[in-house]
Amino acid sequence: MRPHTRFKLTDGLETRLLPSLLAAGMIAVCLGGSLPAEDTETARKGDEWHMVHLQGKAAGYSLLRKLERENGELETVSFTRITMKRGTQKTTVEDRLEIREDAAGKILGFRREEKKAQQAVTTIGKMIAPDRMELEVTSGNSPARKQVIPFNPATRGLQHTTKKISSTLKKKGDRVEVIVFMADLSRCLRQVSTLQAREGKLRRIESRIELAPGNSLVLLEWINDEGQSVRSSMPYLGLETVLSSRKKILATDFSSPPEIFFSSGIPLGRFLGWKREEILYRLRLRDSKQPVKLTDSGAAGHKLTATTEEGTWHLRVQTVHQDDAWELPLRPTPPLKLYLSSTAYIQSDDTRIIELAKKAAGNEKNSLEVARTLEKWVYNYIRKKNLGTAFATAKEVLETRQGDCTEHAVLLAAMCRAAGIPSRVVAGLVYYRKSFVGHMWTEVYTGKWIPLDATIGKGKVEADHIALAVSALDNTSISEIFIGLLPFLGNIEIEVLETR
Protein backbone atom coordinates (compact mmCIF):
# COMPACT_ATOMS: atom_id res chain seq x y z
CA MET A 1 0.00 0.00 0.00
CA ARG A 2 1.33 3.41 -0.91
CA PRO A 3 2.42 5.34 2.22
CA HIS A 4 0.45 8.47 1.32
CA THR A 5 -2.83 6.51 1.31
CA ARG A 6 -2.33 4.82 4.64
CA PHE A 7 -4.92 6.73 6.61
CA LYS A 8 -7.09 7.79 3.72
CA LEU A 9 -8.45 4.33 3.02
CA THR A 10 -9.55 3.64 6.58
CA ASP A 11 -13.17 4.69 6.80
CA GLY A 12 -15.57 4.04 9.64
CA LEU A 13 -18.36 3.06 7.30
CA GLU A 14 -20.02 0.77 9.81
CA THR A 15 -20.55 3.54 12.38
CA ARG A 16 -23.27 5.09 10.22
CA LEU A 17 -25.30 1.95 10.84
CA LEU A 18 -25.36 2.02 14.62
CA PRO A 19 -28.05 4.64 15.27
CA SER A 20 -30.24 2.87 12.73
CA LEU A 21 -29.64 -0.45 14.38
CA LEU A 22 -30.37 0.80 17.83
CA ALA A 23 -33.49 2.54 16.71
CA ALA A 24 -34.70 -0.28 14.49
CA GLY A 25 -33.39 -3.19 16.42
CA MET A 26 -32.78 -2.31 20.00
CA ILE A 27 -35.72 -0.01 20.53
CA ALA A 28 -38.35 -2.14 18.82
CA VAL A 29 -39.30 -0.66 15.45
CA CYS A 30 -37.25 2.54 15.14
CA LEU A 31 -39.37 5.65 15.13
CA GLY A 32 -37.74 9.06 14.95
CA GLY A 33 -37.54 12.28 16.96
CA SER A 34 -35.87 14.56 19.46
CA LEU A 35 -35.12 14.59 23.16
CA PRO A 36 -33.58 17.56 24.96
CA ALA A 37 -30.19 16.47 26.28
CA GLU A 38 -31.02 17.50 29.84
CA ASP A 39 -34.02 15.15 29.88
CA THR A 40 -31.75 12.14 29.45
CA GLU A 41 -30.25 12.89 32.84
CA THR A 42 -33.64 13.08 34.57
CA ALA A 43 -35.14 9.80 35.71
CA ARG A 44 -38.87 9.34 35.17
CA LYS A 45 -41.15 6.54 36.22
CA GLY A 46 -41.55 4.05 33.40
CA ASP A 47 -38.26 4.90 31.67
CA GLU A 48 -36.45 1.97 30.09
CA TRP A 49 -32.65 2.18 30.12
CA HIS A 50 -30.64 -0.26 28.03
CA MET A 51 -26.90 -0.87 28.03
CA VAL A 52 -25.49 -1.24 24.52
CA HIS A 53 -22.69 -3.73 23.86
CA LEU A 54 -20.56 -4.12 20.74
CA GLN A 55 -18.38 -7.19 20.41
CA GLY A 56 -18.88 -7.95 24.09
CA LYS A 57 -17.84 -4.49 25.36
CA ALA A 58 -19.99 -1.69 26.77
CA ALA A 59 -20.27 0.98 24.07
CA GLY A 60 -23.15 3.19 25.22
CA TYR A 61 -26.77 3.27 26.20
CA SER A 62 -30.29 3.96 25.04
CA LEU A 63 -33.27 5.45 26.85
CA LEU A 64 -36.87 4.74 25.88
CA ARG A 65 -39.73 6.85 27.27
CA LYS A 66 -43.43 6.37 26.54
CA LEU A 67 -45.87 9.21 27.26
CA GLU A 68 -49.61 9.69 27.01
CA ARG A 69 -50.94 13.19 26.43
CA GLU A 70 -54.17 14.62 27.82
CA ASN A 71 -55.72 14.60 24.35
CA GLY A 72 -55.14 10.85 24.07
CA GLU A 73 -52.12 11.09 21.80
CA LEU A 74 -49.20 8.77 22.51
CA GLU A 75 -45.62 9.93 22.32
CA THR A 76 -42.51 7.75 22.21
CA VAL A 77 -39.16 9.37 22.91
CA SER A 78 -35.75 7.75 22.75
CA PHE A 79 -32.14 8.80 23.08
CA THR A 80 -29.12 6.71 22.04
CA ARG A 81 -25.44 7.43 22.62
CA ILE A 82 -22.62 5.17 21.45
CA THR A 83 -18.85 5.57 21.63
CA MET A 84 -16.52 3.35 19.63
CA LYS A 85 -13.01 3.24 18.26
CA ARG A 86 -12.04 3.27 14.61
CA GLY A 87 -8.42 2.32 14.68
CA THR A 88 -7.08 4.33 17.60
CA GLN A 89 -9.56 7.22 17.36
CA LYS A 90 -12.76 7.47 19.36
CA THR A 91 -16.03 8.52 17.77
CA THR A 92 -19.33 9.26 19.47
CA VAL A 93 -22.70 9.30 17.71
CA GLU A 94 -26.04 10.35 19.15
CA ASP A 95 -29.64 9.96 18.05
CA ARG A 96 -32.62 11.73 19.57
CA LEU A 97 -35.97 10.36 18.44
CA GLU A 98 -39.63 11.21 19.00
CA ILE A 99 -42.85 10.08 17.36
CA ARG A 100 -46.49 10.84 17.93
CA GLU A 101 -49.36 8.45 17.26
CA ASP A 102 -53.08 8.61 17.99
CA ALA A 103 -54.98 6.16 20.20
CA ALA A 104 -55.46 3.82 17.21
CA GLY A 105 -51.72 3.80 16.47
CA LYS A 106 -51.82 6.01 13.36
CA ILE A 107 -48.64 8.03 13.07
CA LEU A 108 -49.14 11.79 13.32
CA GLY A 109 -45.55 12.97 12.90
CA PHE A 110 -41.98 12.65 14.11
CA ARG A 111 -38.84 14.60 14.84
CA ARG A 112 -35.33 13.21 14.73
CA GLU A 113 -31.96 14.75 15.52
CA GLU A 114 -28.81 12.84 14.57
CA LYS A 115 -25.35 14.00 15.52
CA LYS A 116 -22.55 12.23 13.67
CA ALA A 117 -20.27 15.27 13.37
CA GLN A 118 -20.03 18.77 14.82
CA GLN A 119 -23.29 19.85 13.20
CA ALA A 120 -26.51 17.98 13.87
CA VAL A 121 -29.05 17.10 11.20
CA THR A 122 -32.71 17.48 12.18
CA THR A 123 -35.61 15.89 10.32
CA ILE A 124 -39.25 16.76 10.98
CA GLY A 125 -41.94 14.61 9.42
CA LYS A 126 -45.64 15.46 9.22
CA MET A 127 -48.52 13.70 7.54
CA ILE A 128 -50.03 15.73 4.68
CA ALA A 129 -52.25 12.91 3.37
CA PRO A 130 -52.98 9.31 4.44
CA ASP A 131 -50.41 8.08 1.91
CA ARG A 132 -47.88 10.94 1.99
CA MET A 133 -45.49 12.45 4.52
CA GLU A 134 -43.59 15.71 4.18
CA LEU A 135 -40.02 15.83 5.47
CA GLU A 136 -38.25 19.03 6.48
CA VAL A 137 -34.51 18.50 6.90
CA THR A 138 -32.07 21.02 8.39
CA SER A 139 -28.30 20.58 8.69
CA GLY A 140 -26.36 23.10 10.76
CA ASN A 141 -27.22 26.64 9.68
CA SER A 142 -28.18 25.61 6.15
CA PRO A 143 -31.73 26.37 5.00
CA ALA A 144 -34.41 23.76 5.59
CA ARG A 145 -35.10 21.42 2.67
CA LYS A 146 -38.45 19.76 2.04
CA GLN A 147 -39.31 16.49 0.38
CA VAL A 148 -42.51 14.46 0.12
CA ILE A 149 -42.26 10.68 0.53
CA PRO A 150 -44.83 7.89 0.07
CA PHE A 151 -46.40 6.48 3.22
CA ASN A 152 -48.26 3.21 3.78
CA PRO A 153 -51.59 3.99 5.52
CA ALA A 154 -51.42 0.60 7.27
CA THR A 155 -48.34 1.71 9.22
CA ARG A 156 -48.71 1.90 13.00
CA GLY A 157 -46.63 3.51 15.74
CA LEU A 158 -44.29 1.93 18.25
CA GLN A 159 -46.64 1.75 21.24
CA HIS A 160 -49.48 0.21 19.22
CA THR A 161 -47.10 -2.26 17.52
CA THR A 162 -45.39 -3.26 20.77
CA LYS A 163 -48.73 -4.08 22.41
CA LYS A 164 -49.91 -6.03 19.38
CA ILE A 165 -46.78 -8.16 19.28
CA SER A 166 -46.81 -8.81 23.02
CA SER A 167 -50.51 -9.71 23.14
CA THR A 168 -50.45 -11.91 20.03
CA LEU A 169 -47.32 -13.98 20.57
CA LYS A 170 -48.21 -16.38 23.39
CA LYS A 171 -46.99 -19.82 22.36
CA LYS A 172 -44.18 -21.24 20.24
CA GLY A 173 -44.77 -20.69 16.54
CA ASP A 174 -47.18 -17.77 16.95
CA ARG A 175 -46.55 -15.19 14.22
CA VAL A 176 -47.68 -11.60 13.62
CA GLU A 177 -47.07 -9.20 10.73
CA VAL A 178 -47.04 -5.40 11.09
CA ILE A 179 -46.04 -2.38 9.01
CA VAL A 180 -43.58 -0.11 10.81
CA PHE A 181 -42.02 3.26 9.99
CA MET A 182 -38.24 3.56 10.21
CA ALA A 183 -37.44 7.23 10.55
CA ASP A 184 -33.76 6.70 9.80
CA LEU A 185 -34.72 5.29 6.41
CA SER A 186 -37.84 7.42 5.93
CA ARG A 187 -39.61 4.26 4.84
CA CYS A 188 -42.52 2.05 5.85
CA LEU A 189 -41.40 -1.56 6.11
CA ARG A 190 -42.94 -4.97 6.68
CA GLN A 191 -41.97 -6.63 9.96
CA VAL A 192 -42.71 -10.28 10.76
CA SER A 193 -42.31 -11.36 14.39
CA THR A 194 -42.35 -14.99 15.54
CA LEU A 195 -42.27 -16.53 19.03
CA GLN A 196 -39.39 -18.98 18.84
CA ALA A 197 -39.41 -20.33 22.39
CA ARG A 198 -40.18 -19.68 26.03
CA GLU A 199 -37.12 -19.46 28.26
CA GLY A 200 -38.29 -19.35 31.85
CA LYS A 201 -40.43 -16.24 32.25
CA LEU A 202 -39.15 -14.73 29.00
CA ARG A 203 -40.35 -15.10 25.43
CA ARG A 204 -37.70 -15.26 22.72
CA ILE A 205 -39.06 -13.41 19.70
CA GLU A 206 -37.43 -13.11 16.30
CA SER A 207 -38.38 -10.09 14.17
CA ARG A 208 -37.45 -9.75 10.52
CA ILE A 209 -37.68 -6.26 9.01
CA GLU A 210 -37.82 -6.51 5.23
CA LEU A 211 -35.60 -3.91 3.56
CA ALA A 212 -36.13 -5.36 0.08
CA PRO A 213 -37.32 -8.69 -1.33
CA GLY A 214 -34.91 -11.30 0.04
CA ASN A 215 -33.10 -8.86 2.35
CA SER A 216 -34.15 -8.45 5.97
CA LEU A 217 -32.68 -7.21 9.22
CA VAL A 218 -32.95 -9.85 11.94
CA LEU A 219 -33.57 -8.97 15.60
CA LEU A 220 -33.83 -11.36 18.55
CA GLU A 221 -35.57 -10.10 21.71
CA TRP A 222 -36.26 -11.65 25.08
CA ILE A 223 -39.55 -10.15 26.29
CA ASN A 224 -41.02 -10.34 29.81
CA ASP A 225 -44.70 -10.53 30.71
CA GLU A 226 -44.90 -6.72 30.88
CA GLY A 227 -43.77 -6.48 27.25
CA GLN A 228 -40.33 -5.10 28.11
CA SER A 229 -37.29 -6.07 26.08
CA VAL A 230 -34.97 -7.54 28.71
CA ARG A 231 -32.30 -8.38 26.16
CA SER A 232 -31.92 -8.03 22.42
CA SER A 233 -29.29 -8.92 19.86
CA MET A 234 -28.56 -8.63 16.17
CA PRO A 235 -26.03 -10.78 14.28
CA TYR A 236 -24.00 -7.76 13.19
CA LEU A 237 -20.88 -6.43 14.94
CA GLY A 238 -21.86 -8.37 18.07
CA LEU A 239 -24.57 -5.80 18.76
CA GLU A 240 -26.58 -6.43 21.92
CA THR A 241 -28.61 -4.49 24.48
CA VAL A 242 -29.48 -5.45 28.04
CA LEU A 243 -32.17 -3.89 30.22
CA SER A 244 -30.36 -1.82 32.84
CA SER A 245 -30.93 1.26 35.00
CA ARG A 246 -29.92 4.88 34.90
CA LYS A 247 -27.75 4.36 37.99
CA LYS A 248 -25.79 1.48 36.47
CA ILE A 249 -25.31 3.28 33.16
CA LEU A 250 -24.04 6.48 34.78
CA ALA A 251 -21.58 4.37 36.78
CA THR A 252 -20.26 2.55 33.71
CA ASP A 253 -16.80 3.39 32.36
CA PHE A 254 -17.04 3.93 28.58
CA SER A 255 -13.45 5.19 28.26
CA SER A 256 -12.21 2.03 26.47
CA PRO A 257 -14.83 1.45 23.78
CA PRO A 258 -14.66 -1.42 21.28
CA GLU A 259 -12.65 -1.08 18.06
CA ILE A 260 -15.01 -1.77 15.17
CA PHE A 261 -13.21 -0.70 12.00
CA PHE A 262 -10.36 -3.14 11.50
CA SER A 263 -12.22 -5.85 13.39
CA SER A 264 -15.07 -5.70 10.85
CA GLY A 265 -12.77 -5.85 7.82
CA ILE A 266 -12.99 -8.80 5.42
CA PRO A 267 -9.64 -10.61 5.21
CA LEU A 268 -8.36 -11.56 1.77
CA GLY A 269 -5.39 -13.37 3.26
CA ARG A 270 -2.90 -12.26 0.61
CA PHE A 271 -1.57 -9.30 -1.35
CA LEU A 272 -4.02 -8.34 -4.10
CA GLY A 273 -1.27 -7.64 -6.64
CA TRP A 274 -0.74 -4.58 -8.82
CA LYS A 275 -2.93 -5.70 -11.75
CA ARG A 276 -6.12 -3.83 -10.92
CA GLU A 277 -7.56 -2.84 -14.28
CA GLU A 278 -10.10 -5.67 -14.06
CA ILE A 279 -10.76 -8.17 -11.25
CA LEU A 280 -13.16 -11.09 -10.98
CA TYR A 281 -14.24 -11.79 -7.40
CA ARG A 282 -16.14 -14.63 -5.79
CA LEU A 283 -18.37 -13.38 -2.96
CA ARG A 284 -19.79 -15.99 -0.58
CA LEU A 285 -22.03 -15.69 2.46
CA ARG A 286 -20.66 -17.46 5.51
CA ASP A 287 -24.16 -18.04 6.85
CA SER A 288 -26.41 -18.71 3.87
CA LYS A 289 -29.39 -19.14 6.21
CA GLN A 290 -29.48 -15.42 6.91
CA PRO A 291 -32.30 -13.68 4.95
CA VAL A 292 -29.94 -11.69 2.73
CA LYS A 293 -28.79 -11.75 -0.86
CA LEU A 294 -26.50 -9.59 -2.93
CA THR A 295 -28.13 -7.44 -5.58
CA ASP A 296 -26.57 -5.43 -8.38
CA SER A 297 -25.53 -2.03 -7.00
CA GLY A 298 -25.77 -0.31 -10.38
CA ALA A 299 -22.30 1.16 -9.84
CA ALA A 300 -20.15 1.91 -12.87
CA GLY A 301 -17.91 -0.92 -14.02
CA HIS A 302 -19.65 -3.57 -11.88
CA LYS A 303 -21.38 -6.73 -13.09
CA LEU A 304 -22.83 -9.19 -10.55
CA THR A 305 -23.95 -12.70 -11.50
CA ALA A 306 -25.34 -15.49 -9.34
CA THR A 307 -23.65 -18.91 -9.36
CA THR A 308 -25.19 -22.35 -9.02
CA GLU A 309 -24.01 -22.45 -5.40
CA GLU A 310 -26.48 -20.93 -2.93
CA GLY A 311 -25.20 -17.76 -1.29
CA THR A 312 -22.37 -17.29 -3.81
CA TRP A 313 -21.91 -14.67 -6.54
CA HIS A 314 -19.31 -13.64 -9.09
CA LEU A 315 -18.55 -9.92 -9.31
CA ARG A 316 -16.54 -8.52 -12.21
CA VAL A 317 -15.18 -5.02 -11.59
CA GLN A 318 -13.53 -3.00 -14.35
CA THR A 319 -11.75 0.34 -14.28
CA VAL A 320 -13.99 2.75 -16.21
CA HIS A 321 -12.47 4.96 -18.92
CA GLN A 322 -13.98 7.63 -21.17
CA ASP A 323 -12.57 9.39 -24.22
CA ASP A 324 -15.62 11.42 -25.26
CA ALA A 325 -16.80 13.23 -22.13
CA TRP A 326 -19.55 15.80 -22.58
CA GLU A 327 -18.76 19.48 -22.74
CA LEU A 328 -20.03 21.94 -20.16
CA PRO A 329 -22.66 23.19 -19.68
CA LEU A 330 -24.46 19.83 -19.65
CA ARG A 331 -28.10 19.37 -20.59
CA PRO A 332 -29.17 16.69 -18.12
CA THR A 333 -32.21 14.51 -18.73
CA PRO A 334 -34.93 14.55 -16.03
CA PRO A 335 -33.57 11.39 -14.29
CA LEU A 336 -30.17 13.06 -13.93
CA LYS A 337 -31.56 16.20 -12.29
CA LEU A 338 -31.81 14.29 -9.00
CA TYR A 339 -28.00 14.11 -9.02
CA LEU A 340 -27.72 17.87 -9.41
CA SER A 341 -29.99 18.70 -6.46
CA SER A 342 -28.70 20.41 -3.35
CA THR A 343 -29.48 18.31 -0.25
CA ALA A 344 -28.95 18.35 3.50
CA TYR A 345 -25.62 16.52 3.14
CA ILE A 346 -24.57 17.73 -0.33
CA GLN A 347 -25.14 21.51 -0.14
CA SER A 348 -24.19 22.35 -3.72
CA ASP A 349 -26.18 25.60 -3.49
CA ASP A 350 -23.87 26.96 -0.79
CA THR A 351 -22.30 30.22 -1.99
CA ARG A 352 -18.76 29.30 -0.96
CA ILE A 353 -18.95 25.83 -2.51
CA ILE A 354 -20.16 27.39 -5.77
CA GLU A 355 -17.38 29.97 -5.76
CA LEU A 356 -14.63 27.45 -5.01
CA ALA A 357 -15.91 24.99 -7.62
CA LYS A 358 -15.98 27.73 -10.25
CA LYS A 359 -12.50 28.91 -9.34
CA ALA A 360 -11.04 25.39 -9.39
CA ALA A 361 -12.67 24.54 -12.75
CA GLY A 362 -11.42 27.69 -14.45
CA ASN A 363 -12.21 27.85 -18.17
CA GLU A 364 -12.13 24.08 -18.75
CA LYS A 365 -15.19 22.81 -20.67
CA ASN A 366 -14.53 19.05 -20.66
CA SER A 367 -16.79 17.78 -17.87
CA LEU A 368 -14.56 14.83 -16.94
CA GLU A 369 -11.46 17.01 -16.75
CA VAL A 370 -13.33 19.43 -14.49
CA ALA A 371 -14.46 16.54 -12.25
CA ARG A 372 -10.89 15.23 -12.03
CA THR A 373 -9.64 18.72 -11.18
CA LEU A 374 -12.22 18.95 -8.39
CA GLU A 375 -11.23 15.47 -7.15
CA LYS A 376 -7.63 16.61 -6.79
CA TRP A 377 -8.76 19.87 -5.21
CA VAL A 378 -10.72 18.02 -2.50
CA TYR A 379 -7.81 15.61 -1.97
CA ASN A 380 -5.49 18.56 -1.27
CA TYR A 381 -8.05 20.69 0.58
CA ILE A 382 -8.87 18.19 3.37
CA ARG A 383 -5.77 18.47 5.51
CA LYS A 384 -6.62 16.33 8.53
CA LYS A 385 -7.12 12.80 7.25
CA ASN A 386 -8.61 11.18 10.35
CA LEU A 387 -11.33 8.84 11.59
CA GLY A 388 -12.70 11.15 14.27
CA THR A 389 -15.83 12.16 12.34
CA ALA A 390 -18.66 9.72 11.70
CA PHE A 391 -20.38 11.56 8.83
CA ALA A 392 -20.20 15.30 8.17
CA THR A 393 -22.05 17.35 5.56
CA ALA A 394 -20.17 18.88 2.63
CA LYS A 395 -20.53 22.35 4.14
CA GLU A 396 -19.06 21.24 7.46
CA VAL A 397 -16.15 19.55 5.69
CA LEU A 398 -15.48 22.80 3.88
CA GLU A 399 -15.25 24.54 7.26
CA THR A 400 -13.26 21.94 9.23
CA ARG A 401 -11.07 20.57 6.41
CA GLN A 402 -10.97 17.18 8.09
CA GLY A 403 -12.48 13.73 7.81
CA ASP A 404 -12.19 10.29 6.26
CA CYS A 405 -13.50 8.93 2.97
CA THR A 406 -17.13 9.89 3.58
CA GLU A 407 -16.15 13.53 4.00
CA HIS A 408 -14.04 13.39 0.81
CA ALA A 409 -16.95 11.79 -1.06
CA VAL A 410 -19.67 14.27 -0.06
CA LEU A 411 -17.48 17.33 -0.62
CA LEU A 412 -16.49 16.14 -4.09
CA ALA A 413 -20.15 15.38 -4.88
CA ALA A 414 -21.15 18.90 -3.80
CA MET A 415 -18.35 20.57 -5.78
CA CYS A 416 -19.26 18.63 -8.92
CA ARG A 417 -22.96 19.48 -8.63
CA ALA A 418 -22.04 23.13 -8.07
CA ALA A 419 -20.08 22.95 -11.34
CA GLY A 420 -23.09 21.49 -13.16
CA ILE A 421 -21.90 17.86 -13.17
CA PRO A 422 -24.33 15.20 -11.83
CA SER A 423 -22.83 13.19 -8.96
CA ARG A 424 -23.68 10.43 -6.52
CA VAL A 425 -21.87 8.60 -3.72
CA VAL A 426 -20.95 4.93 -3.59
CA ALA A 427 -20.67 2.82 -0.43
CA GLY A 428 -18.74 -0.42 -0.46
CA LEU A 429 -15.33 -1.92 0.21
CA VAL A 430 -11.75 -1.19 -0.78
CA TYR A 431 -8.62 -3.30 -0.60
CA TYR A 432 -6.33 -2.30 2.27
CA ARG A 433 -3.46 -4.32 3.71
CA LYS A 434 -4.62 -7.80 2.67
CA SER A 435 -8.22 -7.05 3.66
CA PHE A 436 -11.29 -5.26 2.37
CA VAL A 437 -12.59 -2.45 4.58
CA GLY A 438 -15.56 -0.08 4.45
CA HIS A 439 -15.17 2.82 2.05
CA MET A 440 -17.04 5.55 0.19
CA TRP A 441 -16.25 7.31 -3.07
CA THR A 442 -18.00 9.39 -5.75
CA GLU A 443 -19.34 8.87 -9.26
CA VAL A 444 -19.87 11.68 -11.78
CA TYR A 445 -21.96 11.68 -14.95
CA THR A 446 -20.01 13.01 -17.92
CA GLY A 447 -21.85 11.11 -20.65
CA LYS A 448 -21.72 7.96 -18.54
CA TRP A 449 -21.04 7.30 -14.86
CA ILE A 450 -17.34 7.58 -13.99
CA PRO A 451 -15.98 6.69 -10.50
CA LEU A 452 -13.61 9.10 -8.75
CA ASP A 453 -12.07 8.81 -5.28
CA ALA A 454 -10.99 12.08 -3.65
CA THR A 455 -9.54 10.08 -0.76
CA ILE A 456 -6.80 8.95 -3.16
CA GLY A 457 -6.89 11.69 -5.83
CA LYS A 458 -5.65 9.58 -8.77
CA GLY A 459 -8.25 10.70 -11.33
CA LYS A 460 -9.64 7.18 -11.62
CA VAL A 461 -10.88 4.28 -9.50
CA GLU A 462 -9.34 0.85 -9.97
CA ALA A 463 -10.99 -2.55 -9.61
CA ASP A 464 -9.85 -2.85 -5.99
CA HIS A 465 -13.08 -0.97 -5.10
CA ILE A 466 -16.18 -3.15 -4.59
CA ALA A 467 -19.42 -1.14 -4.72
CA LEU A 468 -22.42 -2.39 -2.74
CA ALA A 469 -24.78 0.60 -2.96
CA VAL A 470 -25.11 3.97 -4.71
CA SER A 471 -27.10 7.00 -3.59
CA ALA A 472 -27.94 10.56 -4.54
CA LEU A 473 -27.97 11.32 -0.78
CA ASP A 474 -31.28 13.12 -1.05
CA ASN A 475 -33.13 14.54 1.94
CA THR A 476 -34.59 11.27 3.20
CA SER A 477 -31.68 9.78 5.16
CA ILE A 478 -28.03 8.80 4.88
CA SER A 479 -28.85 5.53 6.65
CA GLU A 480 -30.48 4.20 3.49
CA ILE A 481 -27.15 3.69 1.74
CA PHE A 482 -25.50 2.00 4.72
CA ILE A 483 -28.14 -0.20 6.25
CA GLY A 484 -28.25 -2.45 3.21
CA LEU A 485 -24.59 -3.30 3.88
CA LEU A 486 -25.29 -4.34 7.44
CA PRO A 487 -26.16 -8.03 6.95
CA PHE A 488 -22.85 -8.58 5.12
CA LEU A 489 -20.60 -7.32 7.93
CA GLY A 490 -18.80 -10.38 9.24
CA ASN A 491 -20.90 -12.59 6.97
CA ILE A 492 -19.11 -12.50 3.63
CA GLU A 493 -15.94 -14.00 2.20
CA ILE A 494 -14.04 -12.56 -0.77
CA GLU A 495 -11.86 -14.56 -3.13
CA VAL A 496 -9.97 -13.19 -6.14
CA LEU A 497 -10.39 -15.42 -9.22
CA GLU A 498 -8.80 -13.31 -11.97
CA THR A 499 -6.83 -10.06 -12.28
CA ARG A 500 -5.49 -8.14 -15.21
PDB file of C-alpha atoms in Angstrom, residues 13 41 48 56 58 73 94 122 138 153 164 195 218 241 304 328 330 334 412 494 498:
ATOM      1  CA  LEU A  13     -18.359   3.056   7.301  1.00  0.00           C
ATOM      2  CA  GLU A  41     -30.255  12.895  32.841  1.00  0.00           C
ATOM      3  CA  GLU A  48     -36.449   1.968  30.089  1.00  0.00           C
ATOM      4  CA  GLY A  56     -18.877  -7.947  24.089  1.00  0.00           C
ATOM      5  CA  ALA A  58     -19.986  -1.689  26.765  1.00  0.00           C
ATOM      6  CA  GLU A  73     -52.121  11.089  21.796  1.00  0.00           C
ATOM      7  CA  GLU A  94     -26.043  10.350  19.150  1.00  0.00           C
ATOM      8  CA  THR A 122     -32.706  17.477  12.178  1.00  0.00           C
ATOM      9  CA  THR A 138     -32.072  21.015   8.394  1.00  0.00           C
ATOM     10  CA  PRO A 153     -51.586   3.994   5.524  1.00  0.00           C
ATOM     11  CA  LYS A 164     -49.913  -6.029  19.378  1.00  0.00           C
ATOM     12  CA  LEU A 195     -42.270 -16.527  19.030  1.00  0.00           C
ATOM     13  CA  VAL A 218     -32.954  -9.847  11.945  1.00  0.00           C
ATOM     14  CA  THR A 241     -28.612  -4.493  24.477  1.00  0.00           C
ATOM     15  CA  LEU A 304     -22.826  -9.188 -10.547  1.00  0.00           C
ATOM     16  CA  LEU A 328     -20.028  21.944 -20.159  1.00  0.00           C
ATOM     17  CA  LEU A 330     -24.463  19.828 -19.646  1.00  0.00           C
ATOM     18  CA  PRO A 334     -34.933  14.554 -16.034  1.00  0.00           C
ATOM     19  CA  LEU A 412     -16.492  16.139  -4.086  1.00  0.00           C
ATOM     20  CA  ILE A 494     -14.041 -12.555  -0.768  1.00  0.00           C
ATOM     21  CA  GLU A 498      -8.803 -13.307 -11.972  1.00  0.00           C
TER      22      GLU A 498
END
